[in-house]
mmCIF file of N, CA and C in Angstrom:
data_model
loop_
_atom_site.group_PDB
_atom_site.id
_atom_site.type_symbol
_atom_site.label_atom_id
_atom_site.label_comp_id
_atom_site.label_asym_id
_atom_site.label_seq_id
_atom_site.Cartn_x
_atom_site.Cartn_y
_atom_site.Cartn_z
ATOM 1 N N MET G 8 -8.307 11.797 -1.557
ATOM 2 C CA MET G 8 -7.279 11.012 -0.909
ATOM 3 C C MET G 8 -6.888 9.871 -1.845
ATOM 4 N N THR G 9 -5.595 9.704 -2.047
ATOM 5 C CA THR G 9 -5.107 8.611 -2.879
ATOM 6 C C THR G 9 -5.075 7.331 -2.053
ATOM 7 N N ILE G 10 -5.644 6.276 -2.619
ATOM 8 C CA ILE G 10 -5.700 4.968 -1.962
ATOM 9 C C ILE G 10 -5.309 3.894 -2.966
ATOM 10 N N VAL G 11 -5.220 2.646 -2.496
ATOM 11 C CA VAL G 11 -4.859 1.521 -3.356
ATOM 12 C C VAL G 11 -6.107 0.734 -3.736
ATOM 13 N N GLN G 12 -6.258 0.514 -5.024
ATOM 14 C CA GLN G 12 -7.326 -0.336 -5.549
ATOM 15 C C GLN G 12 -6.703 -1.659 -5.980
ATOM 16 N N LEU G 13 -7.401 -2.740 -5.703
ATOM 17 C CA LEU G 13 -6.980 -4.049 -6.191
ATOM 18 C C LEU G 13 -7.809 -4.400 -7.414
ATOM 19 N N SER G 14 -7.159 -4.831 -8.471
ATOM 20 C CA SER G 14 -7.843 -5.366 -9.650
ATOM 21 C C SER G 14 -7.573 -6.856 -9.659
ATOM 22 N N VAL G 15 -8.631 -7.634 -9.595
ATOM 23 C CA VAL G 15 -8.525 -9.091 -9.543
ATOM 24 C C VAL G 15 -9.110 -9.634 -10.841
ATOM 25 N N PHE G 16 -8.325 -10.408 -11.562
ATOM 26 C CA PHE G 16 -8.775 -10.963 -12.833
ATOM 27 C C PHE G 16 -9.443 -12.307 -12.568
ATOM 28 N N LEU G 17 -10.684 -12.442 -13.037
ATOM 29 C CA LEU G 17 -11.498 -13.619 -12.760
ATOM 30 C C LEU G 17 -11.901 -14.304 -14.061
ATOM 31 N N GLU G 18 -11.858 -15.624 -14.041
ATOM 32 C CA GLU G 18 -12.384 -16.382 -15.173
ATOM 33 C C GLU G 18 -13.887 -16.179 -15.225
ATOM 34 N N ASN G 19 -14.446 -16.179 -16.438
ATOM 35 C CA ASN G 19 -15.905 -16.068 -16.581
ATOM 36 C C ASN G 19 -16.542 -17.424 -16.327
ATOM 37 N N ARG G 20 -16.690 -17.757 -15.025
ATOM 38 C CA ARG G 20 -17.373 -18.995 -14.655
ATOM 39 C C ARG G 20 -17.995 -18.817 -13.277
ATOM 40 N N ALA G 21 -19.030 -19.572 -13.030
ATOM 41 C CA ALA G 21 -19.778 -19.465 -11.780
ATOM 42 C C ALA G 21 -18.877 -19.706 -10.569
ATOM 43 N N GLY G 22 -19.064 -18.898 -9.547
ATOM 44 C CA GLY G 22 -18.366 -19.099 -8.282
ATOM 45 C C GLY G 22 -17.093 -18.302 -8.108
ATOM 46 N N GLN G 23 -16.582 -17.684 -9.155
ATOM 47 C CA GLN G 23 -15.324 -16.942 -9.036
ATOM 48 C C GLN G 23 -15.440 -15.768 -8.069
ATOM 49 N N LEU G 24 -16.487 -14.987 -8.220
ATOM 50 C CA LEU G 24 -16.676 -13.832 -7.351
ATOM 51 C C LEU G 24 -16.883 -14.267 -5.903
ATOM 52 N N SER G 25 -17.666 -15.296 -5.710
ATOM 53 C CA SER G 25 -17.904 -15.820 -4.372
ATOM 54 C C SER G 25 -16.614 -16.316 -3.723
ATOM 55 N N SER G 26 -15.725 -16.889 -4.512
ATOM 56 C CA SER G 26 -14.437 -17.348 -3.974
ATOM 57 C C SER G 26 -13.637 -16.188 -3.395
ATOM 58 N N VAL G 27 -13.674 -15.060 -4.081
ATOM 59 C CA VAL G 27 -12.953 -13.875 -3.606
ATOM 60 C C VAL G 27 -13.595 -13.340 -2.330
ATOM 61 N N THR G 28 -14.900 -13.144 -2.348
ATOM 62 C CA THR G 28 -15.552 -12.564 -1.175
ATOM 63 C C THR G 28 -15.461 -13.485 0.038
ATOM 64 N N GLU G 29 -15.515 -14.793 -0.183
ATOM 65 C CA GLU G 29 -15.379 -15.737 0.929
ATOM 66 C C GLU G 29 -13.985 -15.678 1.532
ATOM 67 N N LEU G 30 -12.975 -15.643 0.687
ATOM 68 C CA LEU G 30 -11.590 -15.559 1.169
ATOM 69 C C LEU G 30 -11.383 -14.295 1.993
ATOM 70 N N LEU G 31 -11.887 -13.173 1.506
ATOM 71 C CA LEU G 31 -11.736 -11.922 2.245
ATOM 72 C C LEU G 31 -12.503 -11.962 3.562
ATOM 73 N N ALA G 32 -13.719 -12.488 3.539
ATOM 74 C CA ALA G 32 -14.523 -12.577 4.766
ATOM 75 C C ALA G 32 -13.853 -13.466 5.812
ATOM 76 N N GLN G 33 -13.328 -14.618 5.372
ATOM 77 C CA GLN G 33 -12.677 -15.542 6.304
ATOM 78 C C GLN G 33 -11.441 -14.931 6.954
ATOM 79 N N ASN G 34 -10.867 -13.931 6.303
ATOM 80 C CA ASN G 34 -9.652 -13.301 6.812
ATOM 81 C C ASN G 34 -9.894 -11.879 7.324
ATOM 82 N N SER G 35 -11.164 -11.575 7.600
ATOM 83 C CA SER G 35 -11.566 -10.294 8.201
ATOM 84 C C SER G 35 -11.111 -9.070 7.407
ATOM 85 N N VAL G 36 -11.135 -9.178 6.089
ATOM 86 C CA VAL G 36 -10.839 -8.032 5.225
ATOM 87 C C VAL G 36 -12.175 -7.419 4.828
ATOM 88 N N ASP G 37 -12.347 -6.139 5.121
ATOM 89 C CA ASP G 37 -13.602 -5.449 4.863
ATOM 90 C C ASP G 37 -13.589 -4.793 3.484
ATOM 91 N N MET G 38 -14.566 -5.151 2.645
ATOM 92 C CA MET G 38 -14.709 -4.520 1.336
ATOM 93 C C MET G 38 -15.448 -3.204 1.504
ATOM 94 N N GLN G 39 -14.909 -2.150 0.918
ATOM 95 C CA GLN G 39 -15.520 -0.833 1.018
ATOM 96 C C GLN G 39 -16.136 -0.372 -0.294
ATOM 97 N N ALA G 40 -15.634 -0.905 -1.407
ATOM 98 C CA ALA G 40 -16.185 -0.582 -2.727
ATOM 99 C C ALA G 40 -15.805 -1.694 -3.678
ATOM 100 N N LEU G 41 -16.656 -1.891 -4.684
ATOM 101 C CA LEU G 41 -16.313 -2.868 -5.716
ATOM 102 C C LEU G 41 -16.993 -2.508 -7.018
ATOM 103 N N ASN G 42 -16.363 -2.960 -8.084
ATOM 104 C CA ASN G 42 -16.860 -2.742 -9.432
ATOM 105 C C ASN G 42 -16.433 -3.940 -10.249
ATOM 106 N N ILE G 43 -17.309 -4.391 -11.130
ATOM 107 C CA ILE G 43 -16.962 -5.525 -11.988
ATOM 108 C C ILE G 43 -17.100 -5.090 -13.439
ATOM 109 N N ALA G 44 -16.055 -5.325 -14.201
ATOM 110 C CA ALA G 44 -16.076 -5.092 -15.646
ATOM 111 C C ALA G 44 -15.829 -6.438 -16.303
ATOM 112 N N GLU G 45 -16.351 -6.602 -17.499
ATOM 113 C CA GLU G 45 -16.181 -7.895 -18.144
ATOM 114 C C GLU G 45 -15.655 -7.755 -19.556
ATOM 115 N N THR G 46 -15.004 -8.809 -19.992
ATOM 116 C CA THR G 46 -14.630 -8.976 -21.388
ATOM 117 C C THR G 46 -15.170 -10.346 -21.781
ATOM 118 N N ALA G 47 -14.928 -10.747 -22.996
ATOM 119 C CA ALA G 47 -15.430 -12.051 -23.442
ATOM 120 C C ALA G 47 -14.786 -13.199 -22.674
ATOM 121 N N ASP G 48 -13.534 -13.030 -22.264
ATOM 122 C CA ASP G 48 -12.787 -14.131 -21.661
ATOM 123 C C ASP G 48 -12.634 -14.072 -20.146
ATOM 124 N N TYR G 49 -12.730 -12.890 -19.573
ATOM 125 C CA TYR G 49 -12.521 -12.777 -18.132
ATOM 126 C C TYR G 49 -13.231 -11.536 -17.606
ATOM 127 N N GLY G 50 -13.321 -11.472 -16.282
ATOM 128 C CA GLY G 50 -13.864 -10.297 -15.618
ATOM 129 C C GLY G 50 -12.771 -9.631 -14.809
ATOM 130 N N VAL G 51 -12.936 -8.354 -14.573
ATOM 131 C CA VAL G 51 -12.005 -7.615 -13.718
ATOM 132 C C VAL G 51 -12.799 -7.083 -12.536
ATOM 133 N N LEU G 52 -12.452 -7.555 -11.364
ATOM 134 C CA LEU G 52 -13.066 -7.111 -10.121
ATOM 135 C C LEU G 52 -12.167 -6.039 -9.528
ATOM 136 N N ARG G 53 -12.697 -4.838 -9.409
ATOM 137 C CA ARG G 53 -11.944 -3.751 -8.788
ATOM 138 C C ARG G 53 -12.450 -3.603 -7.361
ATOM 139 N N LEU G 54 -11.528 -3.632 -6.417
ATOM 140 C CA LEU G 54 -11.873 -3.633 -4.994
ATOM 141 C C LEU G 54 -11.145 -2.540 -4.228
ATOM 142 N N ILE G 55 -11.860 -1.926 -3.320
ATOM 143 C CA ILE G 55 -11.254 -1.095 -2.287
ATOM 144 C C ILE G 55 -11.532 -1.827 -0.985
ATOM 145 N N VAL G 56 -10.473 -2.127 -0.248
ATOM 146 C CA VAL G 56 -10.602 -2.859 1.015
ATOM 147 C C VAL G 56 -9.832 -2.136 2.107
ATOM 148 N N ASP G 57 -10.102 -2.521 3.352
ATOM 149 C CA ASP G 57 -9.434 -1.857 4.469
ATOM 150 C C ASP G 57 -7.978 -2.290 4.638
ATOM 151 N N ALA G 58 -7.594 -3.410 4.052
ATOM 152 C CA ALA G 58 -6.216 -3.921 4.166
ATOM 153 C C ALA G 58 -5.760 -4.426 2.799
ATOM 154 N N PRO G 59 -5.414 -3.508 1.874
ATOM 155 C CA PRO G 59 -5.113 -3.929 0.503
ATOM 156 C C PRO G 59 -3.902 -4.846 0.371
ATOM 157 N N LEU G 60 -2.858 -4.629 1.129
ATOM 158 C CA LEU G 60 -1.671 -5.487 1.010
ATOM 159 C C LEU G 60 -1.973 -6.902 1.491
ATOM 160 N N LYS G 61 -2.693 -7.008 2.594
ATOM 161 C CA LYS G 61 -3.099 -8.308 3.119
ATOM 162 C C LYS G 61 -4.004 -9.020 2.112
ATOM 163 N N ALA G 62 -4.988 -8.305 1.581
ATOM 164 C CA ALA G 62 -5.925 -8.897 0.627
ATOM 165 C C ALA G 62 -5.202 -9.360 -0.631
ATOM 166 N N ALA G 63 -4.297 -8.547 -1.143
ATOM 167 C CA ALA G 63 -3.556 -8.916 -2.352
ATOM 168 C C ALA G 63 -2.743 -10.185 -2.116
ATOM 169 N N ALA G 64 -2.091 -10.270 -0.975
ATOM 170 C CA ALA G 64 -1.289 -11.464 -0.661
ATOM 171 C C ALA G 64 -2.179 -12.703 -0.551
ATOM 172 N N LEU G 65 -3.307 -12.575 0.127
ATOM 173 C CA LEU G 65 -4.232 -13.706 0.270
ATOM 174 C C LEU G 65 -4.730 -14.183 -1.090
ATOM 175 N N LEU G 66 -5.113 -13.247 -1.942
ATOM 176 C CA LEU G 66 -5.635 -13.596 -3.262
ATOM 177 C C LEU G 66 -4.563 -14.255 -4.129
ATOM 178 N N ARG G 67 -3.351 -13.725 -4.071
ATOM 179 C CA ARG G 67 -2.259 -14.323 -4.851
ATOM 180 C C ARG G 67 -1.946 -15.739 -4.373
ATOM 181 N N GLU G 68 -2.006 -15.950 -3.053
ATOM 182 C CA GLU G 68 -1.776 -17.297 -2.508
ATOM 183 C C GLU G 68 -2.785 -18.295 -3.059
ATOM 184 N N GLN G 69 -3.987 -17.819 -3.400
ATOM 185 C CA GLN G 69 -5.031 -18.694 -3.941
ATOM 186 C C GLN G 69 -5.005 -18.752 -5.467
ATOM 187 N N GLY G 70 -3.977 -18.163 -6.063
ATOM 188 C CA GLY G 70 -3.799 -18.264 -7.512
ATOM 189 C C GLY G 70 -4.456 -17.177 -8.338
ATOM 190 N N PHE G 71 -5.012 -16.162 -7.700
ATOM 191 C CA PHE G 71 -5.618 -15.068 -8.450
ATOM 192 C C PHE G 71 -4.541 -14.112 -8.957
ATOM 193 N N ILE G 72 -4.772 -13.530 -10.104
ATOM 194 C CA ILE G 72 -3.904 -12.476 -10.631
ATOM 195 C C ILE G 72 -4.440 -11.165 -10.081
ATOM 196 N N VAL G 73 -3.565 -10.422 -9.394
ATOM 197 C CA VAL G 73 -3.975 -9.193 -8.717
ATOM 198 C C VAL G 73 -3.024 -8.069 -9.098
ATOM 199 N N ARG G 74 -3.595 -6.899 -9.349
ATOM 200 C CA ARG G 74 -2.783 -5.711 -9.624
ATOM 201 C C ARG G 74 -3.205 -4.606 -8.667
ATOM 202 N N GLU G 75 -2.238 -3.898 -8.117
ATOM 203 C CA GLU G 75 -2.514 -2.762 -7.246
ATOM 204 C C GLU G 75 -2.398 -1.482 -8.075
ATOM 205 N N THR G 76 -3.377 -0.588 -7.908
ATOM 206 C CA THR G 76 -3.428 0.640 -8.681
ATOM 207 C C THR G 76 -3.774 1.806 -7.774
ATOM 208 N N PRO G 77 -3.054 2.919 -7.888
ATOM 209 C CA PRO G 77 -3.464 4.096 -7.110
ATOM 210 C C PRO G 77 -4.704 4.733 -7.735
ATOM 211 N N VAL G 78 -5.654 5.079 -6.889
ATOM 212 C CA VAL G 78 -6.884 5.762 -7.299
ATOM 213 C C VAL G 78 -7.172 6.854 -6.288
ATOM 214 N N VAL G 79 -8.113 7.724 -6.632
ATOM 215 C CA VAL G 79 -8.509 8.789 -5.711
ATOM 216 C C VAL G 79 -9.908 8.501 -5.196
ATOM 217 N N GLN G 80 -10.043 8.506 -3.882
ATOM 218 C CA GLN G 80 -11.353 8.403 -3.244
ATOM 219 C C GLN G 80 -11.739 9.812 -2.820
ATOM 220 N N ALA G 81 -12.861 10.299 -3.354
ATOM 221 C CA ALA G 81 -13.246 11.688 -3.103
ATOM 222 C C ALA G 81 -14.639 11.779 -2.512
ATOM 223 N N PRO G 82 -14.824 12.693 -1.547
ATOM 224 C CA PRO G 82 -16.162 12.907 -1.001
ATOM 225 C C PRO G 82 -17.043 13.627 -2.007
ATOM 226 N N VAL G 83 -18.318 13.293 -1.981
ATOM 227 C CA VAL G 83 -19.308 13.908 -2.868
ATOM 228 C C VAL G 83 -20.496 14.309 -2.003
ATOM 229 N N PRO G 84 -20.936 15.555 -2.095
ATOM 230 C CA PRO G 84 -22.119 15.948 -1.324
ATOM 231 C C PRO G 84 -23.299 15.040 -1.687
ATOM 232 N N ASP G 85 -23.957 14.501 -0.677
ATOM 233 C CA ASP G 85 -25.083 13.596 -0.914
ATOM 234 C C ASP G 85 -26.365 14.409 -1.039
ATOM 235 N N ARG G 86 -26.476 15.050 -2.202
ATOM 236 C CA ARG G 86 -27.640 15.871 -2.518
ATOM 237 C C ARG G 86 -27.750 15.947 -4.035
ATOM 238 N N PRO G 87 -28.886 16.318 -4.560
ATOM 239 C CA PRO G 87 -28.997 16.475 -6.010
ATOM 240 C C PRO G 87 -27.943 17.458 -6.527
ATOM 241 N N GLY G 88 -27.204 17.057 -7.528
ATOM 242 C CA GLY G 88 -26.164 17.906 -8.099
ATOM 243 C C GLY G 88 -24.806 17.773 -7.437
ATOM 244 N N GLY G 89 -24.724 16.998 -6.357
ATOM 245 C CA GLY G 89 -23.452 16.859 -5.643
ATOM 246 C C GLY G 89 -22.357 16.259 -6.514
ATOM 247 N N LEU G 90 -22.677 15.189 -7.206
ATOM 248 C CA LEU G 90 -21.693 14.564 -8.096
ATOM 249 C C LEU G 90 -21.345 15.497 -9.239
ATOM 250 N N ASN G 91 -22.328 16.204 -9.772
ATOM 251 C CA ASN G 91 -22.063 17.122 -10.869
ATOM 252 C C ASN G 91 -21.056 18.190 -10.471
ATOM 253 N N CYS G 92 -21.141 18.683 -9.254
ATOM 254 C CA CYS G 92 -20.194 19.690 -8.759
ATOM 255 C C CYS G 92 -18.763 19.154 -8.816
ATOM 256 N N VAL G 93 -18.582 17.927 -8.367
ATOM 257 C CA VAL G 93 -17.253 17.308 -8.377
ATOM 258 C C VAL G 93 -16.792 17.073 -9.814
ATOM 259 N N LEU G 94 -17.676 16.540 -10.653
ATOM 260 C CA LEU G 94 -17.304 16.265 -12.042
ATOM 261 C C LEU G 94 -16.992 17.546 -12.810
ATOM 262 N N ARG G 95 -17.720 18.615 -12.535
ATOM 263 C CA ARG G 95 -17.451 19.905 -13.192
ATOM 264 C C ARG G 95 -16.062 20.410 -12.807
ATOM 265 N N THR G 96 -15.704 20.263 -11.539
ATOM 266 C CA THR G 96 -14.381 20.681 -11.074
ATOM 267 C C THR G 96 -13.290 19.895 -11.800
ATOM 268 N N ILE G 97 -13.501 18.600 -11.949
ATOM 269 C CA ILE G 97 -12.528 17.753 -12.654
ATOM 270 C C ILE G 97 -12.436 18.163 -14.120
ATOM 271 N N ALA G 98 -13.576 18.418 -14.746
ATOM 272 C CA ALA G 98 -13.592 18.823 -16.159
ATOM 273 C C ALA G 98 -12.891 20.169 -16.352
ATOM 274 N N GLU G 99 -13.138 21.112 -15.450
ATOM 275 C CA GLU G 99 -12.503 22.428 -15.551
ATOM 276 C C GLU G 99 -10.993 22.333 -15.418
ATOM 277 N N ALA G 100 -10.511 21.331 -14.692
ATOM 278 C CA ALA G 100 -9.071 21.104 -14.560
ATOM 279 C C ALA G 100 -8.518 20.294 -15.736
ATOM 280 N N GLU G 101 -9.411 19.937 -16.667
ATOM 281 C CA GLU G 101 -9.045 19.170 -17.859
ATOM 282 C C GLU G 101 -8.379 17.837 -17.519
ATOM 283 N N ILE G 102 -8.964 17.162 -16.526
ATOM 284 C CA ILE G 102 -8.496 15.839 -16.124
ATOM 285 C C ILE G 102 -9.450 14.809 -16.709
ATOM 286 N N ASP G 103 -8.899 13.842 -17.427
ATOM 287 C CA ASP G 103 -9.700 12.794 -18.055
ATOM 288 C C ASP G 103 -9.912 11.658 -17.063
ATOM 289 N N ILE G 104 -11.155 11.280 -16.853
ATOM 290 C CA ILE G 104 -11.490 10.165 -15.962
ATOM 291 C C ILE G 104 -11.483 8.878 -16.781
ATOM 292 N N GLU G 105 -10.639 7.934 -16.392
ATOM 293 C CA GLU G 105 -10.604 6.638 -17.079
ATOM 294 C C GLU G 105 -11.819 5.804 -16.696
ATOM 295 N N TYR G 106 -12.133 5.775 -15.405
ATOM 296 C CA TYR G 106 -13.351 5.141 -14.902
ATOM 297 C C TYR G 106 -13.581 5.601 -13.477
ATOM 298 N N MET G 107 -14.797 5.346 -12.996
ATOM 299 C CA MET G 107 -15.151 5.724 -11.630
ATOM 300 C C MET G 107 -16.256 4.799 -11.138
ATOM 301 N N TYR G 108 -16.391 4.705 -9.837
ATOM 302 C CA TYR G 108 -17.464 3.927 -9.223
ATOM 303 C C TYR G 108 -17.657 4.408 -7.800
ATOM 304 N N SER G 109 -18.775 4.021 -7.200
ATOM 305 C CA SER G 109 -19.105 4.531 -5.870
ATOM 306 C C SER G 109 -18.619 3.597 -4.766
ATOM 307 N N VAL G 110 -18.415 4.195 -3.609
ATOM 308 C CA VAL G 110 -18.028 3.478 -2.398
ATOM 309 C C VAL G 110 -19.309 3.057 -1.689
ATOM 310 N N LEU G 111 -19.280 1.893 -1.039
ATOM 311 C CA LEU G 111 -20.445 1.397 -0.309
ATOM 312 C C LEU G 111 -20.689 2.249 0.933
ATOM 313 N N GLY G 112 -21.946 2.654 1.140
ATOM 314 C CA GLY G 112 -22.302 3.399 2.342
ATOM 315 C C GLY G 112 -21.883 4.859 2.286
ATOM 316 N N GLN G 113 -22.081 5.533 3.404
ATOM 317 C CA GLN G 113 -21.743 6.944 3.532
ATOM 318 C C GLN G 113 -21.000 7.172 4.841
ATOM 319 N N ARG G 114 -20.273 8.269 4.891
ATOM 320 C CA ARG G 114 -19.601 8.683 6.123
ATOM 321 C C ARG G 114 -19.792 10.187 6.282
ATOM 322 N N ASN G 115 -20.129 10.594 7.465
ATOM 323 C CA ASN G 115 -20.282 12.015 7.777
ATOM 324 C C ASN G 115 -21.243 12.725 6.830
ATOM 325 N N GLY G 116 -22.287 12.023 6.387
ATOM 326 C CA GLY G 116 -23.261 12.626 5.496
ATOM 327 C C GLY G 116 -22.789 12.814 4.070
ATOM 328 N N LEU G 117 -21.660 12.216 3.729
ATOM 329 C CA LEU G 117 -21.115 12.345 2.380
ATOM 330 C C LEU G 117 -21.067 10.986 1.701
ATOM 331 N N ALA G 118 -21.341 10.991 0.416
ATOM 332 C CA ALA G 118 -21.099 9.808 -0.398
ATOM 333 C C ALA G 118 -19.642 9.894 -0.865
ATOM 334 N N TYR G 119 -19.091 8.797 -1.347
ATOM 335 C CA TYR G 119 -17.713 8.806 -1.832
ATOM 336 C C TYR G 119 -17.646 8.105 -3.176
ATOM 337 N N MET G 120 -16.779 8.613 -4.039
ATOM 338 C CA MET G 120 -16.543 8.030 -5.355
ATOM 339 C C MET G 120 -15.069 7.689 -5.475
ATOM 340 N N VAL G 121 -14.788 6.666 -6.282
ATOM 341 C CA VAL G 121 -13.416 6.282 -6.597
ATOM 342 C C VAL G 121 -13.165 6.687 -8.044
ATOM 343 N N PHE G 122 -12.074 7.407 -8.271
ATOM 344 C CA PHE G 122 -11.716 7.868 -9.606
ATOM 345 C C PHE G 122 -10.360 7.305 -10.018
ATOM 346 N N ARG G 123 -10.301 6.763 -11.221
ATOM 347 C CA ARG G 123 -9.028 6.339 -11.810
ATOM 348 C C ARG G 123 -8.692 7.361 -12.888
ATOM 349 N N VAL G 124 -7.547 8.003 -12.711
ATOM 350 C CA VAL G 124 -7.046 8.990 -13.661
ATOM 351 C C VAL G 124 -5.550 8.751 -13.846
ATOM 352 N N ALA G 125 -4.976 9.366 -14.851
ATOM 353 C CA ALA G 125 -3.546 9.187 -15.115
ATOM 354 C C ALA G 125 -2.681 9.798 -14.015
ATOM 355 N N ASP G 126 -3.093 10.948 -13.485
ATOM 356 C CA ASP G 126 -2.290 11.654 -12.479
ATOM 357 C C ASP G 126 -3.108 11.796 -11.192
ATOM 358 N N VAL G 127 -2.999 10.795 -10.320
ATOM 359 C CA VAL G 127 -3.804 10.799 -9.090
ATOM 360 C C VAL G 127 -3.420 11.941 -8.158
ATOM 361 N N GLU G 128 -2.157 12.311 -8.119
ATOM 362 C CA GLU G 128 -1.729 13.406 -7.244
ATOM 363 C C GLU G 128 -2.363 14.727 -7.671
ATOM 364 N N ARG G 129 -2.438 14.957 -8.963
ATOM 365 C CA ARG G 129 -3.057 16.196 -9.466
ATOM 366 C C ARG G 129 -4.543 16.214 -9.139
ATOM 367 N N LEU G 130 -5.238 15.095 -9.374
ATOM 368 C CA LEU G 130 -6.659 15.058 -9.055
ATOM 369 C C LEU G 130 -6.882 15.256 -7.563
ATOM 370 N N ASP G 131 -6.063 14.637 -6.758
ATOM 371 C CA ASP G 131 -6.162 14.807 -5.299
ATOM 372 C C ASP G 131 -6.041 16.296 -4.933
ATOM 373 N N ALA G 132 -5.090 16.984 -5.544
ATOM 374 C CA ALA G 132 -4.892 18.407 -5.265
ATOM 375 C C ALA G 132 -6.077 19.233 -5.764
ATOM 376 N N VAL G 133 -6.593 18.935 -6.944
ATOM 377 C CA VAL G 133 -7.727 19.671 -7.507
ATOM 378 C C VAL G 133 -8.958 19.524 -6.634
ATOM 379 N N LEU G 134 -9.183 18.322 -6.096
ATOM 380 C CA LEU G 134 -10.389 18.071 -5.318
ATOM 381 C C LEU G 134 -10.278 18.484 -3.852
ATOM 382 N N SER G 135 -9.078 18.765 -3.381
ATOM 383 C CA SER G 135 -8.959 19.162 -1.974
ATOM 384 C C SER G 135 -9.654 20.503 -1.797
ATOM 385 N N GLY G 136 -10.615 20.532 -0.947
ATOM 386 C CA GLY G 136 -11.352 21.760 -0.680
ATOM 387 C C GLY G 136 -12.621 21.923 -1.497
ATOM 388 N N VAL G 137 -12.947 20.970 -2.389
ATOM 389 C CA VAL G 137 -14.184 21.079 -3.160
ATOM 390 C C VAL G 137 -15.390 20.856 -2.275
ATOM 391 N N VAL G 138 -15.299 19.892 -1.370
ATOM 392 C CA VAL G 138 -16.429 19.593 -0.466
ATOM 393 C C VAL G 138 -16.076 20.086 0.919
#
């Protein structure tokens, strides 16, 4: 399923991440997945939330730089080899994964992963019916 990911650019200083999570909590925005990448000058917080447009607006109002990106959230069998099955399917379709990370918690006995690829619609189609 294609969903919206928020990328929030953070200064490398104490309290930046807490500022984001506090703002979202105060406004009842539920975080479902997150990933942090860093560079020498800043960090990039990638977020999946239940209300991405609301969260993006709130963050921008507080001066954060936010980018919305389409990504694919895919179910993964929660068993040994489950992720490998999904990754093999993606590799066989010759789709390059730019990055990926896991979703917090499980639903219906399945784990979920977030995939960033160049063509989210194609990946969505390739993965439909894998699990």
